[in-house]
mmCIF file of N, CA, C and O in Angstrom:
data_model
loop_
_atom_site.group_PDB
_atom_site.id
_atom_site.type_symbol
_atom_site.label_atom_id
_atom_site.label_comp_id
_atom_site.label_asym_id
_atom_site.label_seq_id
_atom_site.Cartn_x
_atom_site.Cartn_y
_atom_site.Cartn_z
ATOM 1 N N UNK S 739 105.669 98.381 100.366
ATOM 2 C CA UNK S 739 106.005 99.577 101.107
ATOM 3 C C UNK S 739 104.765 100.126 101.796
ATOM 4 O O UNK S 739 104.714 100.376 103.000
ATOM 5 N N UNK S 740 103.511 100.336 100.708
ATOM 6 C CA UNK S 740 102.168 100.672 102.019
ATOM 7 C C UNK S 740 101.950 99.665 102.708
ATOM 8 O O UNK S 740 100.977 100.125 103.306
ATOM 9 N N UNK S 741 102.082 98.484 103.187
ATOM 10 C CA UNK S 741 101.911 97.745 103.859
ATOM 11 C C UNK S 741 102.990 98.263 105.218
ATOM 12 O O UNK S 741 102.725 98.321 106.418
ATOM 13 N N UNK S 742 103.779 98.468 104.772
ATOM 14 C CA UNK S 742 105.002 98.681 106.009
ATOM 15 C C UNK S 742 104.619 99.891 106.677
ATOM 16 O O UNK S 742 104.562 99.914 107.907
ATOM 17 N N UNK S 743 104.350 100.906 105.975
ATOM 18 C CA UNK S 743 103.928 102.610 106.695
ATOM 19 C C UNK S 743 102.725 102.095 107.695
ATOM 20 O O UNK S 743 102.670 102.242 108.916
ATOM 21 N N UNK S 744 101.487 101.253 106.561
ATOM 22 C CA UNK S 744 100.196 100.702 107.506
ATOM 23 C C UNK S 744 100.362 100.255 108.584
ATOM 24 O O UNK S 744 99.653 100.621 109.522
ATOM 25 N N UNK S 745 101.053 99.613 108.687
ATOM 26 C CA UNK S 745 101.408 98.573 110.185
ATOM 27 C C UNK S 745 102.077 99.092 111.081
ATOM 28 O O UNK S 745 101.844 98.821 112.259
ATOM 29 N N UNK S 746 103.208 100.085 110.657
ATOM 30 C CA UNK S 746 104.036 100.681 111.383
ATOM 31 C C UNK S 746 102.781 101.927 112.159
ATOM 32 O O UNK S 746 102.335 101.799 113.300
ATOM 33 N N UNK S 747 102.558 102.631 111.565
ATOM 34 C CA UNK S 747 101.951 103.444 112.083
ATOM 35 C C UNK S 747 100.878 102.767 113.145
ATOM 36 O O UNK S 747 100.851 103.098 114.331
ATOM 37 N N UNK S 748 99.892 101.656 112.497
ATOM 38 C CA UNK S 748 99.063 101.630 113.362
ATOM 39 C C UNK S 748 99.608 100.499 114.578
ATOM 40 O O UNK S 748 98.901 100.375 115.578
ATOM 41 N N UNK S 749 100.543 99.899 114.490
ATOM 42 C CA UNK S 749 101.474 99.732 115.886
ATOM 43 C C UNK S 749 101.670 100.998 116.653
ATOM 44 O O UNK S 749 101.304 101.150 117.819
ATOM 45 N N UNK S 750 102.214 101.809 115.991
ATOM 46 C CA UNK S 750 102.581 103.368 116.672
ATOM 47 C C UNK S 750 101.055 103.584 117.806
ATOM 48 O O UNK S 750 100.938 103.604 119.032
ATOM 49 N N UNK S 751 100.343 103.682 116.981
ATOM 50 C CA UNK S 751 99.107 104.067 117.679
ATOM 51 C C UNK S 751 98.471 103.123 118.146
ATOM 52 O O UNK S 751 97.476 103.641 118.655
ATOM 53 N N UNK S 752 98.419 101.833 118.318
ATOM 54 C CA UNK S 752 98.198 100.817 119.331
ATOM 55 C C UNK S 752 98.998 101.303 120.863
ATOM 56 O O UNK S 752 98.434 101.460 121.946
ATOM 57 N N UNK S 753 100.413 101.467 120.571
ATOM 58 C CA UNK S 753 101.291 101.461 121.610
ATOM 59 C C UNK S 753 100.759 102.916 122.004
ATOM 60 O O UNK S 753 100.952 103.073 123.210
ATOM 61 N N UNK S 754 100.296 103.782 121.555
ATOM 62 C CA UNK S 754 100.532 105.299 122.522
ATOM 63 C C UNK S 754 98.930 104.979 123.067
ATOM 64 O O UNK S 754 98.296 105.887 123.605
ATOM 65 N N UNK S 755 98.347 103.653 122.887
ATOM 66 C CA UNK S 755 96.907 103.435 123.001
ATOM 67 C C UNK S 755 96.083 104.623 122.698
ATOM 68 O O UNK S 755 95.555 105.366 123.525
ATOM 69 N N UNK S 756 96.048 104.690 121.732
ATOM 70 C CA UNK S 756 95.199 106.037 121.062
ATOM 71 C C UNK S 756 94.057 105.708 120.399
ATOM 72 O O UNK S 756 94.729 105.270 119.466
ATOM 73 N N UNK S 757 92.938 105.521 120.031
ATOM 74 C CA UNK S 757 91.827 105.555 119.707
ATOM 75 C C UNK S 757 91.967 106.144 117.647
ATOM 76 O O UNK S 757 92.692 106.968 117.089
ATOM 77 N N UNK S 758 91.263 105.538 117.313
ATOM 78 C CA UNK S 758 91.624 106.260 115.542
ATOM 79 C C UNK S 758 91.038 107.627 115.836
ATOM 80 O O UNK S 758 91.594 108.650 115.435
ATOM 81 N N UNK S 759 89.650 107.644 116.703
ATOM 82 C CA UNK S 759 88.697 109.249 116.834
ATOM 83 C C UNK S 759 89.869 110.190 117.796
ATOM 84 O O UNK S 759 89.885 111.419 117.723
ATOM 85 N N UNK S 760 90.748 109.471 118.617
ATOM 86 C CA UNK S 760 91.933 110.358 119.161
ATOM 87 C C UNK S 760 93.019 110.384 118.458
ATOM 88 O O UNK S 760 93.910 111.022 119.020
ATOM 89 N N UNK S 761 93.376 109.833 117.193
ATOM 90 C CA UNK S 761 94.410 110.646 116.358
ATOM 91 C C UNK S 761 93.609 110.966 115.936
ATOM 92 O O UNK S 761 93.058 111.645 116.803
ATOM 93 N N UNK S 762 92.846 110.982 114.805
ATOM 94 C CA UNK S 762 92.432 112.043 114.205
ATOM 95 C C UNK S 762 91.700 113.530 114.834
ATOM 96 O O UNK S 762 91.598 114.582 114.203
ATOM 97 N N UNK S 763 91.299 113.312 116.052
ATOM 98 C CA UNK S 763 91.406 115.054 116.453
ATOM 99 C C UNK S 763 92.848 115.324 116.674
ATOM 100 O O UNK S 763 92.944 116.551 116.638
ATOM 101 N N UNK S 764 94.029 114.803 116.887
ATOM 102 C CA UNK S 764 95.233 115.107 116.966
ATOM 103 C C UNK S 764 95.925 115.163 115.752
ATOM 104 O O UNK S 764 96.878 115.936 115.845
ATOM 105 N N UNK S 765 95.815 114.632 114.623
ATOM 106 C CA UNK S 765 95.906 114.668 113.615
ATOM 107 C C UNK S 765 95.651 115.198 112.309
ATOM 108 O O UNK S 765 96.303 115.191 111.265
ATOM 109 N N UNK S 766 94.029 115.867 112.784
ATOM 110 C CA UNK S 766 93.298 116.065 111.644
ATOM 111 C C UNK S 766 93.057 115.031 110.386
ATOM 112 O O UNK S 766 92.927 115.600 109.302
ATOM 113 N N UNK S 767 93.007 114.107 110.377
ATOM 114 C CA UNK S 767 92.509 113.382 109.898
ATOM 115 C C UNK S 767 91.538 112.555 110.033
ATOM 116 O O UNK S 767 91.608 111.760 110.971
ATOM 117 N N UNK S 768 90.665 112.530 109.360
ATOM 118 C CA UNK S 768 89.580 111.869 109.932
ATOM 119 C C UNK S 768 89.858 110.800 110.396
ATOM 120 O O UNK S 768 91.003 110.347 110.385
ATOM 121 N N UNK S 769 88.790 110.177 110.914
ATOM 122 C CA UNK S 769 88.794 108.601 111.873
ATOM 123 C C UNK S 769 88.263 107.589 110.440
ATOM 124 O O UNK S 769 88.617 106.414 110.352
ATOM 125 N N UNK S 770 87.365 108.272 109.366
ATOM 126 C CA UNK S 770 86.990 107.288 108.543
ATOM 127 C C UNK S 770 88.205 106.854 107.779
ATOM 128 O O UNK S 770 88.469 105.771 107.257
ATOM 129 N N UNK S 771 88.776 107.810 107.837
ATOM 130 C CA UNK S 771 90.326 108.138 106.734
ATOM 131 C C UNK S 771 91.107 106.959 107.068
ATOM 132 O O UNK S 771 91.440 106.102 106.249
ATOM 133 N N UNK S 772 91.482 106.951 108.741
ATOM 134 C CA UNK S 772 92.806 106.372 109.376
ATOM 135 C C UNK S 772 91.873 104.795 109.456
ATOM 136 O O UNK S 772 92.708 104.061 108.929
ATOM 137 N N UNK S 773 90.958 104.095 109.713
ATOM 138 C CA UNK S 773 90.242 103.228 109.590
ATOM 139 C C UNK S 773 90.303 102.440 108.286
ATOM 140 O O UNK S 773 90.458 101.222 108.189
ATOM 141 N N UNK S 774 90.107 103.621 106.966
ATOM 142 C CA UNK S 774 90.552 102.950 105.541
ATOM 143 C C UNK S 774 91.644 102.866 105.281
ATOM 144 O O UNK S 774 91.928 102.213 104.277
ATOM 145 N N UNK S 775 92.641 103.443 106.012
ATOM 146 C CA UNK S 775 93.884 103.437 105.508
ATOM 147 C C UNK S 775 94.921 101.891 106.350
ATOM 148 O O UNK S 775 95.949 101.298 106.024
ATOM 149 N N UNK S 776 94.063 101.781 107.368
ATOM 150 C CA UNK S 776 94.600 100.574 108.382
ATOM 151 C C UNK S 776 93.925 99.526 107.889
ATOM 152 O O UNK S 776 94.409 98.506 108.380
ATOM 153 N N UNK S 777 93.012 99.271 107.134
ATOM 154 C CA UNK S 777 92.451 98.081 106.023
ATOM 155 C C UNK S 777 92.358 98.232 104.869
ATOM 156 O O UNK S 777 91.736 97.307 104.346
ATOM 157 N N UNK S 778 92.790 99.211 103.985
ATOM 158 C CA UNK S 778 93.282 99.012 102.537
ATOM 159 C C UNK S 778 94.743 99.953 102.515
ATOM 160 O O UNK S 778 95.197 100.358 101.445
ATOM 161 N N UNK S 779 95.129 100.120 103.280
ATOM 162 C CA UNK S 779 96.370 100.844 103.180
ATOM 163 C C UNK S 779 96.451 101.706 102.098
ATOM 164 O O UNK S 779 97.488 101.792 101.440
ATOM 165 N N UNK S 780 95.303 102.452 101.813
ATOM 166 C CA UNK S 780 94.911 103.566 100.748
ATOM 167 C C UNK S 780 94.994 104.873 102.111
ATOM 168 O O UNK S 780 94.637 104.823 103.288
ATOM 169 N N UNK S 781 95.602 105.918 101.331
ATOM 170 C CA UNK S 781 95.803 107.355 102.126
ATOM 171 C C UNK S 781 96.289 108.250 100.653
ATOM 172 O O UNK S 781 96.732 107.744 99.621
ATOM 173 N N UNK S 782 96.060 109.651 100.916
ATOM 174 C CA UNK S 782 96.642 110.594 100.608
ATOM 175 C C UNK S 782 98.386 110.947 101.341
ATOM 176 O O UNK S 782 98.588 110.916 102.555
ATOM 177 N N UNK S 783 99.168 111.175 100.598
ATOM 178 C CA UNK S 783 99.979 111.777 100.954
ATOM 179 C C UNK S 783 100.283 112.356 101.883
ATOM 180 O O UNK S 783 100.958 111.920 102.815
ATOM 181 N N UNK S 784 99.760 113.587 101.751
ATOM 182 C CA UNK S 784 99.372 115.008 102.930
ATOM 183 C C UNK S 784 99.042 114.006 104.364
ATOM 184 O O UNK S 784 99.563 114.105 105.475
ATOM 185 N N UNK S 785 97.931 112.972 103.866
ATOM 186 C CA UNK S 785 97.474 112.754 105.134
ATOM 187 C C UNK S 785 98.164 111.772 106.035
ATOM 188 O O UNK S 785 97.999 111.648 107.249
ATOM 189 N N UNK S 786 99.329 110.785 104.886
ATOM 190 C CA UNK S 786 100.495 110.214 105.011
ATOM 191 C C UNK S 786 101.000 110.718 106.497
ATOM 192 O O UNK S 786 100.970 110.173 107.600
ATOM 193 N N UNK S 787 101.624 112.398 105.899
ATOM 194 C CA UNK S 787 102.947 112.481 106.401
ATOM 195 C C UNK S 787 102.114 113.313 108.117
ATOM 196 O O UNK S 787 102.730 113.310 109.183
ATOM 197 N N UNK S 788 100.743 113.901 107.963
ATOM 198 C CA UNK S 788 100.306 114.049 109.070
ATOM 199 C C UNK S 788 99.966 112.847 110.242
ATOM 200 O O UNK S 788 99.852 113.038 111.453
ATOM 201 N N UNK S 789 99.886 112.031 109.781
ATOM 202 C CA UNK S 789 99.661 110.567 110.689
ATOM 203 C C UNK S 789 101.090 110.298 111.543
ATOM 204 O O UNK S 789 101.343 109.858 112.664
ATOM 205 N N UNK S 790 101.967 110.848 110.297
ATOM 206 C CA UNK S 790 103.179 110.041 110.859
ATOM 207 C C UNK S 790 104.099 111.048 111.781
ATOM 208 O O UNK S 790 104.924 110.659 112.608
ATOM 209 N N UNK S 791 103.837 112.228 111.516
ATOM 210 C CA UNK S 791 103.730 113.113 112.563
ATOM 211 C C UNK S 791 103.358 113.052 113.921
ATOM 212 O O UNK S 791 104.029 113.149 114.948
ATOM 213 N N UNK S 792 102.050 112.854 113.707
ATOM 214 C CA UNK S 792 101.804 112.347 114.804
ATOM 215 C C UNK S 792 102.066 111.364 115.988
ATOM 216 O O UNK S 792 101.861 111.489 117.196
ATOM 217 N N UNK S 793 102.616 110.290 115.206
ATOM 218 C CA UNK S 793 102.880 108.991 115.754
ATOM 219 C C UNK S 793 104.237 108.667 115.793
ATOM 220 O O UNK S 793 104.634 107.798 116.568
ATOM 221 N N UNK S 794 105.223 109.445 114.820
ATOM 222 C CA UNK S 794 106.521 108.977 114.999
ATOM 223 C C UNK S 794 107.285 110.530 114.349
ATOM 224 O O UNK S 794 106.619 111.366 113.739
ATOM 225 N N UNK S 795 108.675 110.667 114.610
ATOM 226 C CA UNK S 795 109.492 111.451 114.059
ATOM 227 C C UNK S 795 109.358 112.009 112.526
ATOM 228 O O UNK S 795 108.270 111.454 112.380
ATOM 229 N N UNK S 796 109.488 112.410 111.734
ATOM 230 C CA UNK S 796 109.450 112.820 110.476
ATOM 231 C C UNK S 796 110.296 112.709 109.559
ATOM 232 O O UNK S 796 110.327 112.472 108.351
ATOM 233 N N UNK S 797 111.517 113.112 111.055
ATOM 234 C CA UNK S 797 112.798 112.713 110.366
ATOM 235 C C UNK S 797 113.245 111.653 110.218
ATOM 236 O O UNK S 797 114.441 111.757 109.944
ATOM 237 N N UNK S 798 112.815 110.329 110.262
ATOM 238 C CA UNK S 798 113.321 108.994 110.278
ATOM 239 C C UNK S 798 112.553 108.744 109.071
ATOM 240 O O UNK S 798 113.247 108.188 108.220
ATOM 241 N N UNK S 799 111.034 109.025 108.607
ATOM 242 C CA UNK S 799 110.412 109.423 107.031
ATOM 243 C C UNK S 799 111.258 109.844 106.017
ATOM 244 O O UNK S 799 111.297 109.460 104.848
ATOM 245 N N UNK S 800 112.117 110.907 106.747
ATOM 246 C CA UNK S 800 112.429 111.724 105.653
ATOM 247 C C UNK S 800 114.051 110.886 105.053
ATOM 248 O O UNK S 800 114.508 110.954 103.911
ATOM 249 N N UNK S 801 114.614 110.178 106.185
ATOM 250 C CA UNK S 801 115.606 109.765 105.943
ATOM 251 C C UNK S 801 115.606 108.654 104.422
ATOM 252 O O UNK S 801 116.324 108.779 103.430
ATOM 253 N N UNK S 802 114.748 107.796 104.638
ATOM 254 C CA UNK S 802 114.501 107.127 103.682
ATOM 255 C C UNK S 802 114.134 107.848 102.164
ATOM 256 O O UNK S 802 113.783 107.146 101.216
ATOM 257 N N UNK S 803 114.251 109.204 102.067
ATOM 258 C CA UNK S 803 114.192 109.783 101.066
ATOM 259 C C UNK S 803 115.560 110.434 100.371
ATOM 260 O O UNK S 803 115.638 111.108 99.343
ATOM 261 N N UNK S 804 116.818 109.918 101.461
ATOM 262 C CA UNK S 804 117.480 110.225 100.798
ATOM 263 C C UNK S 804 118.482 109.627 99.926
ATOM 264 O O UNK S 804 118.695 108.435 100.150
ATOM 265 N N UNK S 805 119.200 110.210 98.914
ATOM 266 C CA UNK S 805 119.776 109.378 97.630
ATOM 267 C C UNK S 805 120.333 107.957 98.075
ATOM 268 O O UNK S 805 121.148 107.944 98.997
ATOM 269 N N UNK S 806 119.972 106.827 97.518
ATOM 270 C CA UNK S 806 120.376 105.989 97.619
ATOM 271 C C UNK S 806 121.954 105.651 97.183
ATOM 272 O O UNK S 806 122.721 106.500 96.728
ATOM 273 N N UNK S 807 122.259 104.374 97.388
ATOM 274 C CA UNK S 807 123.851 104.349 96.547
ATOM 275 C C UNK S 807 123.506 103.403 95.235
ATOM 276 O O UNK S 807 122.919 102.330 95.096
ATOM 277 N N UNK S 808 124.484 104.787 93.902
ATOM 278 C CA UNK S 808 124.052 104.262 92.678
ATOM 279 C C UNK S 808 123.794 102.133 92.656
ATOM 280 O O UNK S 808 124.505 101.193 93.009
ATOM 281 N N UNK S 809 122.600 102.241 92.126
ATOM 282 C CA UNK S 809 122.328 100.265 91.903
ATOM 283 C C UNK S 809 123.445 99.624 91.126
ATOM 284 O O UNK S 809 123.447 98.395 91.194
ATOM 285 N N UNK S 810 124.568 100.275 90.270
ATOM 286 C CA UNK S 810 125.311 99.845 89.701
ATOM 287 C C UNK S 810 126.241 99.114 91.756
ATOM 288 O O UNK S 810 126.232 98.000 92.279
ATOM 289 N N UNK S 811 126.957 100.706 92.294
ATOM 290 C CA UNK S 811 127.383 99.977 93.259
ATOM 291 C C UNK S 811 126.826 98.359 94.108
ATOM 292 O O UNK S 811 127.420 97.306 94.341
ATOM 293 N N UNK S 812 125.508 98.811 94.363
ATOM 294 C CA UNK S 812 125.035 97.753 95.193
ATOM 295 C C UNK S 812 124.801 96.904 94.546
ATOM 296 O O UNK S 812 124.546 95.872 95.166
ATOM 297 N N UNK S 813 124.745 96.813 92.965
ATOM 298 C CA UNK S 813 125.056 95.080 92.665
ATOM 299 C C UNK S 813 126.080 94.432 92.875
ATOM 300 O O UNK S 813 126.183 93.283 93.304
ATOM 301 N N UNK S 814 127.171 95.445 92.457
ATOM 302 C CA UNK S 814 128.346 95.037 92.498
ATOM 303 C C UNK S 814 129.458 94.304 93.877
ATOM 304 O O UNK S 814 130.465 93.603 93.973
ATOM 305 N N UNK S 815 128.381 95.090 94.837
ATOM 306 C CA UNK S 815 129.296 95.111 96.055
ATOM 307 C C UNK S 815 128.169 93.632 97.026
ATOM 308 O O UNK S 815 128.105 93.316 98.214
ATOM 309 N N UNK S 816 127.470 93.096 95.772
ATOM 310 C CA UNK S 816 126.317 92.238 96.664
ATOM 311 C C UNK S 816 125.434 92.495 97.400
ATOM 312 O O UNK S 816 125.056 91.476 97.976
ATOM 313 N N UNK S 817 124.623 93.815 97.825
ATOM 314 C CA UNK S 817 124.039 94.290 98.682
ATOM 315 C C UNK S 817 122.580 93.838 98.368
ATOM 316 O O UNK S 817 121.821 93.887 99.336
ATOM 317 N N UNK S 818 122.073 93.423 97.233
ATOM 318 C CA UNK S 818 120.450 93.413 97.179
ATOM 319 C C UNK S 818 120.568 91.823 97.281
ATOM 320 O O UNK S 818 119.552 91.127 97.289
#
C-alpha cells in the first residue's frame, strides 16, 4: 500500500511537472521530506494527507476508508 500512495503521488507530481522544492512550498512539506518519502516511501501521516491534497482530490483518499464488505461476504461470493 506505501508503495502505491509513493508512486501515485509522485506520478501526480511528475504530470503537474512540479519540482519536489515546488510542492513543498505548496504543500508545506519539506522538499527533504517528499524526496525521502519518493525513495523509502517513509512519511508522516499529516504529511501523507497534505501531499495528497495537493496533488489529487481527498475525496478519492477518503473513499478507500470506507467500510468494506464484511470478509465473510467476499469469500463467499469469490471476490479476493
Amino acid at each position: 500500500m506505501q508503495l502505491a500512495f509513493t508512486e501515485h503521488l509522485k506520478e501526480r507530481r511528475k504530470k503537474a511537472k512540479m519540482s519536489r522544492e515546488a510542492l513543498a512550498k505548496k504543500s508545506t512539506v519539506p522538499a527533504s521530506t517528499i524526496k525521502k518519502f519518493e525513495v523509502t516511501e517513509l512519511i508522516s501521516f499529516r504529511q501523507l494527507l497534505l501531499l495528497w491534497q495537493t496533488l489529487d482530490d481527498l475525496t478519492r483518499l477518503y473513499d478507500l476508508t470506507k467500510a468494506p464488505t464484511p470478509i465473510d461476504q467476499v469469500l463467499n461470493n469469490g471476490l479476493y
